[in-house]
Backbone as JSON Lines, residues from 0, in Angstrom:
{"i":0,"aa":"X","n":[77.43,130.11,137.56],"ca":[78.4,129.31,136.84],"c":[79.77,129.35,137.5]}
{"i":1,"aa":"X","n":[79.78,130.38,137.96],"ca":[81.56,130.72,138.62],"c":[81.48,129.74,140.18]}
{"i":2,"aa":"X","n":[80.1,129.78,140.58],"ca":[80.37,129.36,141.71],"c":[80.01,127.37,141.69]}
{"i":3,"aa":"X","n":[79.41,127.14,140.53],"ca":[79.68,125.72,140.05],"c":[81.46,125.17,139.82]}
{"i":4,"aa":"X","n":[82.19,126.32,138.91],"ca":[83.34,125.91,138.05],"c":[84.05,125.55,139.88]}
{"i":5,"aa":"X","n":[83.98,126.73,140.9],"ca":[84.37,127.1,142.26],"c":[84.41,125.87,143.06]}
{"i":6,"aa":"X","n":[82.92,125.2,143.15],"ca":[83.22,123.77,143.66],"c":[83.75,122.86,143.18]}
{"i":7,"aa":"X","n":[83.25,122.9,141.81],"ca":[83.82,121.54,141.05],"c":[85.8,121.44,141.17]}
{"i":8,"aa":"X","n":[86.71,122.86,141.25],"ca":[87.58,122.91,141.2],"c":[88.25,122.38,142.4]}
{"i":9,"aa":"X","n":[87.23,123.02,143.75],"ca":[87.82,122.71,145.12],"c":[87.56,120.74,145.38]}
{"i":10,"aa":"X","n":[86.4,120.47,144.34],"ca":[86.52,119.07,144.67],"c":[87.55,118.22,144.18]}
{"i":11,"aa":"X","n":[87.8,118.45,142.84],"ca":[88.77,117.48,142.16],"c":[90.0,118.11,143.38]}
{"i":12,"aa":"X","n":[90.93,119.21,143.14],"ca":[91.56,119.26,143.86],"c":[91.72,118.57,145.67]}
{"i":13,"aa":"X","n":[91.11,118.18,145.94],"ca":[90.66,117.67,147.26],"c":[90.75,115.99,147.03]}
{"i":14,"aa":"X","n":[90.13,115.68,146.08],"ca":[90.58,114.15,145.51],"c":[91.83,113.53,144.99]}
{"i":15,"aa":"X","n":[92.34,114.78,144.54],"ca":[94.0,114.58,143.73],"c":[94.41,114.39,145.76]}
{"i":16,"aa":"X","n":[94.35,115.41,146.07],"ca":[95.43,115.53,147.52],"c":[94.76,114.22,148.17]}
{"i":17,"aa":"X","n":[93.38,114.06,148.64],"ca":[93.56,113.02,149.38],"c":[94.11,111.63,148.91]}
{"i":18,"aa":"X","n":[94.31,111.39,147.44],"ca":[94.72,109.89,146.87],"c":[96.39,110.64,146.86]}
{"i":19,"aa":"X","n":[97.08,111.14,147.0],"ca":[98.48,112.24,147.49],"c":[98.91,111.84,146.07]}
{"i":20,"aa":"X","n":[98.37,112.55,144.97],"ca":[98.42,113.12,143.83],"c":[98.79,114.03,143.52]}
{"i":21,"aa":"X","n":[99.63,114.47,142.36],"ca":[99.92,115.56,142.27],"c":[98.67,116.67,141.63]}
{"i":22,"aa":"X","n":[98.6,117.73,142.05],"ca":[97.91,118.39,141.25],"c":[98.19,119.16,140.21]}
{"i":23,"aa":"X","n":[97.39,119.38,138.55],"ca":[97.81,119.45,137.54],"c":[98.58,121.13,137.83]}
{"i":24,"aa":"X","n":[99.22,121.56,136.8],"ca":[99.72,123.19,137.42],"c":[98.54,124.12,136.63]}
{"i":25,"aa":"X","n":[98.33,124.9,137.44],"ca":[97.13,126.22,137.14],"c":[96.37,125.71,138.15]}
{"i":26,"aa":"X","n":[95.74,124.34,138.59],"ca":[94.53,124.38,139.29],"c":[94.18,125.14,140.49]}
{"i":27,"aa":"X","n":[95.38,125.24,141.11],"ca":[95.46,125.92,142.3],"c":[95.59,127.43,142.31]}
{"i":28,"aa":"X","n":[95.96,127.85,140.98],"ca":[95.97,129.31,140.47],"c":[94.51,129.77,140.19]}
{"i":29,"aa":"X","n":[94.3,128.33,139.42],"ca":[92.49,129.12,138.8],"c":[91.62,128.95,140.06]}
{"i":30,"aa":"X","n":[91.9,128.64,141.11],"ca":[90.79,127.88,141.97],"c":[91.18,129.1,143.16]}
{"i":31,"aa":"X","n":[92.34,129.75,143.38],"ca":[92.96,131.48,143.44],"c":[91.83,132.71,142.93]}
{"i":32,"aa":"X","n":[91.77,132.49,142.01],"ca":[91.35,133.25,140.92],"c":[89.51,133.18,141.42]}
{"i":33,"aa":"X","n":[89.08,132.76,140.89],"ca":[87.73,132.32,141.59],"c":[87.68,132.77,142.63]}
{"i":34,"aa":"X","n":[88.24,132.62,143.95],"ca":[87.94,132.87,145.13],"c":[88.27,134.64,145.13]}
{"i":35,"aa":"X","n":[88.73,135.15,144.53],"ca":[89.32,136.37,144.64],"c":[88.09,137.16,144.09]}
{"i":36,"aa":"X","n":[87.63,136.48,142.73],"ca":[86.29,137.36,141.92],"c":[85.09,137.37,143.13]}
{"i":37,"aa":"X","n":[85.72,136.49,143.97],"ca":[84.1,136.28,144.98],"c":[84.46,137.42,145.83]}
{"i":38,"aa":"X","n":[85.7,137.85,146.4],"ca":[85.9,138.89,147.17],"c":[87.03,138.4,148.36]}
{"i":39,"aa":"X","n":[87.24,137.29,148.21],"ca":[87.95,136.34,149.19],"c":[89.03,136.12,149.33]}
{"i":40,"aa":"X","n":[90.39,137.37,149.99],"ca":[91.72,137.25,149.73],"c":[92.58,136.8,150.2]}
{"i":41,"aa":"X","n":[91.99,135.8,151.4],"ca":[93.0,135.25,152.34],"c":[92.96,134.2,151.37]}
{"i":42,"aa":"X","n":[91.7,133.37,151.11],"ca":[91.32,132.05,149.92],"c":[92.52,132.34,148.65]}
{"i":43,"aa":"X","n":[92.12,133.39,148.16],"ca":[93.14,133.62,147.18],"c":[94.71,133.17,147.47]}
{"i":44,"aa":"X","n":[95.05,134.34,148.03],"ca":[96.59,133.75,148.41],"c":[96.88,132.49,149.02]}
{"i":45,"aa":"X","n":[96.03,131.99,149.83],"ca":[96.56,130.9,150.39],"c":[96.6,129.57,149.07]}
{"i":46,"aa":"X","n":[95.94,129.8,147.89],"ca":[95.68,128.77,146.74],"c":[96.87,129.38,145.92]}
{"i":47,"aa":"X","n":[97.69,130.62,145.74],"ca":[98.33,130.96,145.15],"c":[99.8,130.68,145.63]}
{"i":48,"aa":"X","n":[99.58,130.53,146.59],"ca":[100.95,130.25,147.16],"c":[101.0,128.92,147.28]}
{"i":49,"aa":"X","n":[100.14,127.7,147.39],"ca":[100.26,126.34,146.99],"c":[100.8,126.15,145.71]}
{"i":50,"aa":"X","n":[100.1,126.99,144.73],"ca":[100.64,126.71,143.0],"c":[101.93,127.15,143.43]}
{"i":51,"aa":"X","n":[102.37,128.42,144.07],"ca":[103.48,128.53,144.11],"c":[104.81,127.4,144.34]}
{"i":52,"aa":"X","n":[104.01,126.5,145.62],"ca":[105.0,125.62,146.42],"c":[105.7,124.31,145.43]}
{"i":53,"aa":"X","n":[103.74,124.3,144.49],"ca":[103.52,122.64,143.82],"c":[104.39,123.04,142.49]}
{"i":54,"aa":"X","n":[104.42,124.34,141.67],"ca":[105.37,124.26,140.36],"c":[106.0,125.83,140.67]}
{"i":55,"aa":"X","n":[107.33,125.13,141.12],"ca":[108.24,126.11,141.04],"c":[108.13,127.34,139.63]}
{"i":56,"aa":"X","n":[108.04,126.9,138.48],"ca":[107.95,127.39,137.49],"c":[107.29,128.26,137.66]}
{"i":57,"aa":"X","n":[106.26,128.64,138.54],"ca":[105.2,129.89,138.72],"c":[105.4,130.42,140.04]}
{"i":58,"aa":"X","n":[106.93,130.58,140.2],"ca":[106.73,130.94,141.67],"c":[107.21,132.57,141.27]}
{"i":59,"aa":"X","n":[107.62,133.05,140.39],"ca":[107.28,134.87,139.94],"c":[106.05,135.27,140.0]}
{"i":60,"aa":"X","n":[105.32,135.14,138.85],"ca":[104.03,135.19,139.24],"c":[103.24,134.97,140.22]}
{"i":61,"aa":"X","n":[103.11,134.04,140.59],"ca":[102.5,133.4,142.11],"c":[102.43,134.89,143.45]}
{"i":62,"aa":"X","n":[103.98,135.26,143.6],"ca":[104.39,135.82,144.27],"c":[104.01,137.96,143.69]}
{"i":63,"aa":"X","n":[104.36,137.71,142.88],"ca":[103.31,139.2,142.41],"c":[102.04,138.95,142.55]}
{"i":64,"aa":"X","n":[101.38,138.33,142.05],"ca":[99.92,138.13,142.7],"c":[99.93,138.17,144.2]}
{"i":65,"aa":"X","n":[100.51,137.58,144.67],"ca":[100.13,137.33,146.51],"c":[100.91,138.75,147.22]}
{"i":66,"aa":"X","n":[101.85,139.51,146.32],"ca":[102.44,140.78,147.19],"c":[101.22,141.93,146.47]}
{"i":67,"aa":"X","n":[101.12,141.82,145.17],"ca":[99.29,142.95,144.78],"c":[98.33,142.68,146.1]}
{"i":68,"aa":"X","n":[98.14,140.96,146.28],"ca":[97.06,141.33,147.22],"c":[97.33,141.69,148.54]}
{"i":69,"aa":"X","n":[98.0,141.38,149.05],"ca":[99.02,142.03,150.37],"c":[98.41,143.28,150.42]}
{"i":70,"aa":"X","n":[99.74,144.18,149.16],"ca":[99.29,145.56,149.32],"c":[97.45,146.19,149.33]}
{"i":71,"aa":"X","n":[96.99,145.51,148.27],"ca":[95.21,145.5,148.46],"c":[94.96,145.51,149.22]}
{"i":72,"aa":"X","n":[94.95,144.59,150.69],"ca":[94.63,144.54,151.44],"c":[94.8,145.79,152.69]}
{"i":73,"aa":"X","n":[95.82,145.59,152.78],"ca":[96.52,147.17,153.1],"c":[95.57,148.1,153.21]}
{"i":74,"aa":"X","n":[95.48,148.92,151.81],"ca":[94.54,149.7,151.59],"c":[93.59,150.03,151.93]}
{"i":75,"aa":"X","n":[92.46,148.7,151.61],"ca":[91.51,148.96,152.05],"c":[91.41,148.8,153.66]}
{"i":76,"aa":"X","n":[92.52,148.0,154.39],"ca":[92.11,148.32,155.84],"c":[91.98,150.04,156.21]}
{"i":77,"aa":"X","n":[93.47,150.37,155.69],"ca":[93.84,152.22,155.62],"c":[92.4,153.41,155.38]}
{"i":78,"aa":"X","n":[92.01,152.38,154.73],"ca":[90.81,153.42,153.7],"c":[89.18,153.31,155.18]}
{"i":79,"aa":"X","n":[89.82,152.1,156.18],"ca":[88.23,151.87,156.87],"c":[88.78,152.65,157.9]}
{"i":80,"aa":"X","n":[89.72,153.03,158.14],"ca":[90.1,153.82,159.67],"c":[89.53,155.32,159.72]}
C-alpha cells in the first residue's frame, strides 16, 4: 500500500510540474516521508527541501527534518568504519 500511495504521489506530482502547476503544500513533504520509510535519504531530503522552496511557510520544519537526516546520515556512515 505504501508503495502504491509512493507512485501514485510521484505521479500526480510529475503532472502538476510538467503542466508548470503549482503543487498542493504537503505533497512534496508526504512524498519525503514515504521515501524515507523505504530507507531512502537522499529521496527524502531532496522532496523536503522542494516543499521547503514551494511554501515558504514550512521552511522550519522542512529544514529540521533535512538537518535530523544530515546528522543520520552521519552516523551511520561513522558506525560502518
Amino acid at each position: 500500500q505504501i508503495v502504491a500511495l509512493q507512485i501514485r504521489l510521484q505521479e500526480i506530482i510529475n503532472a502538476l510540474e510538467k503542466e508548470k502547476q503549482v503543487v498542493p503544500p504537503g505533497l512534496y513533504a508526504e512524498l519525503g516521508t514515504l521515501y524515507l520509510q523505504e530507507g531512502n535519504i537522499e529521496k527524502a531530503k531532496f522532496y523536503y527541501g522542494k516543499e521547503r522552496d514551494t511554501w515558504p511557510e514550512s521552511k522550519t520544519l522542512m529544514e529540521v527534518l533535512i538537518k535530523n537526516l544530515e546528522s543520520r546520515k552521519q552516523v551511520l556512515e561513522k558506525s560502518k568504519q
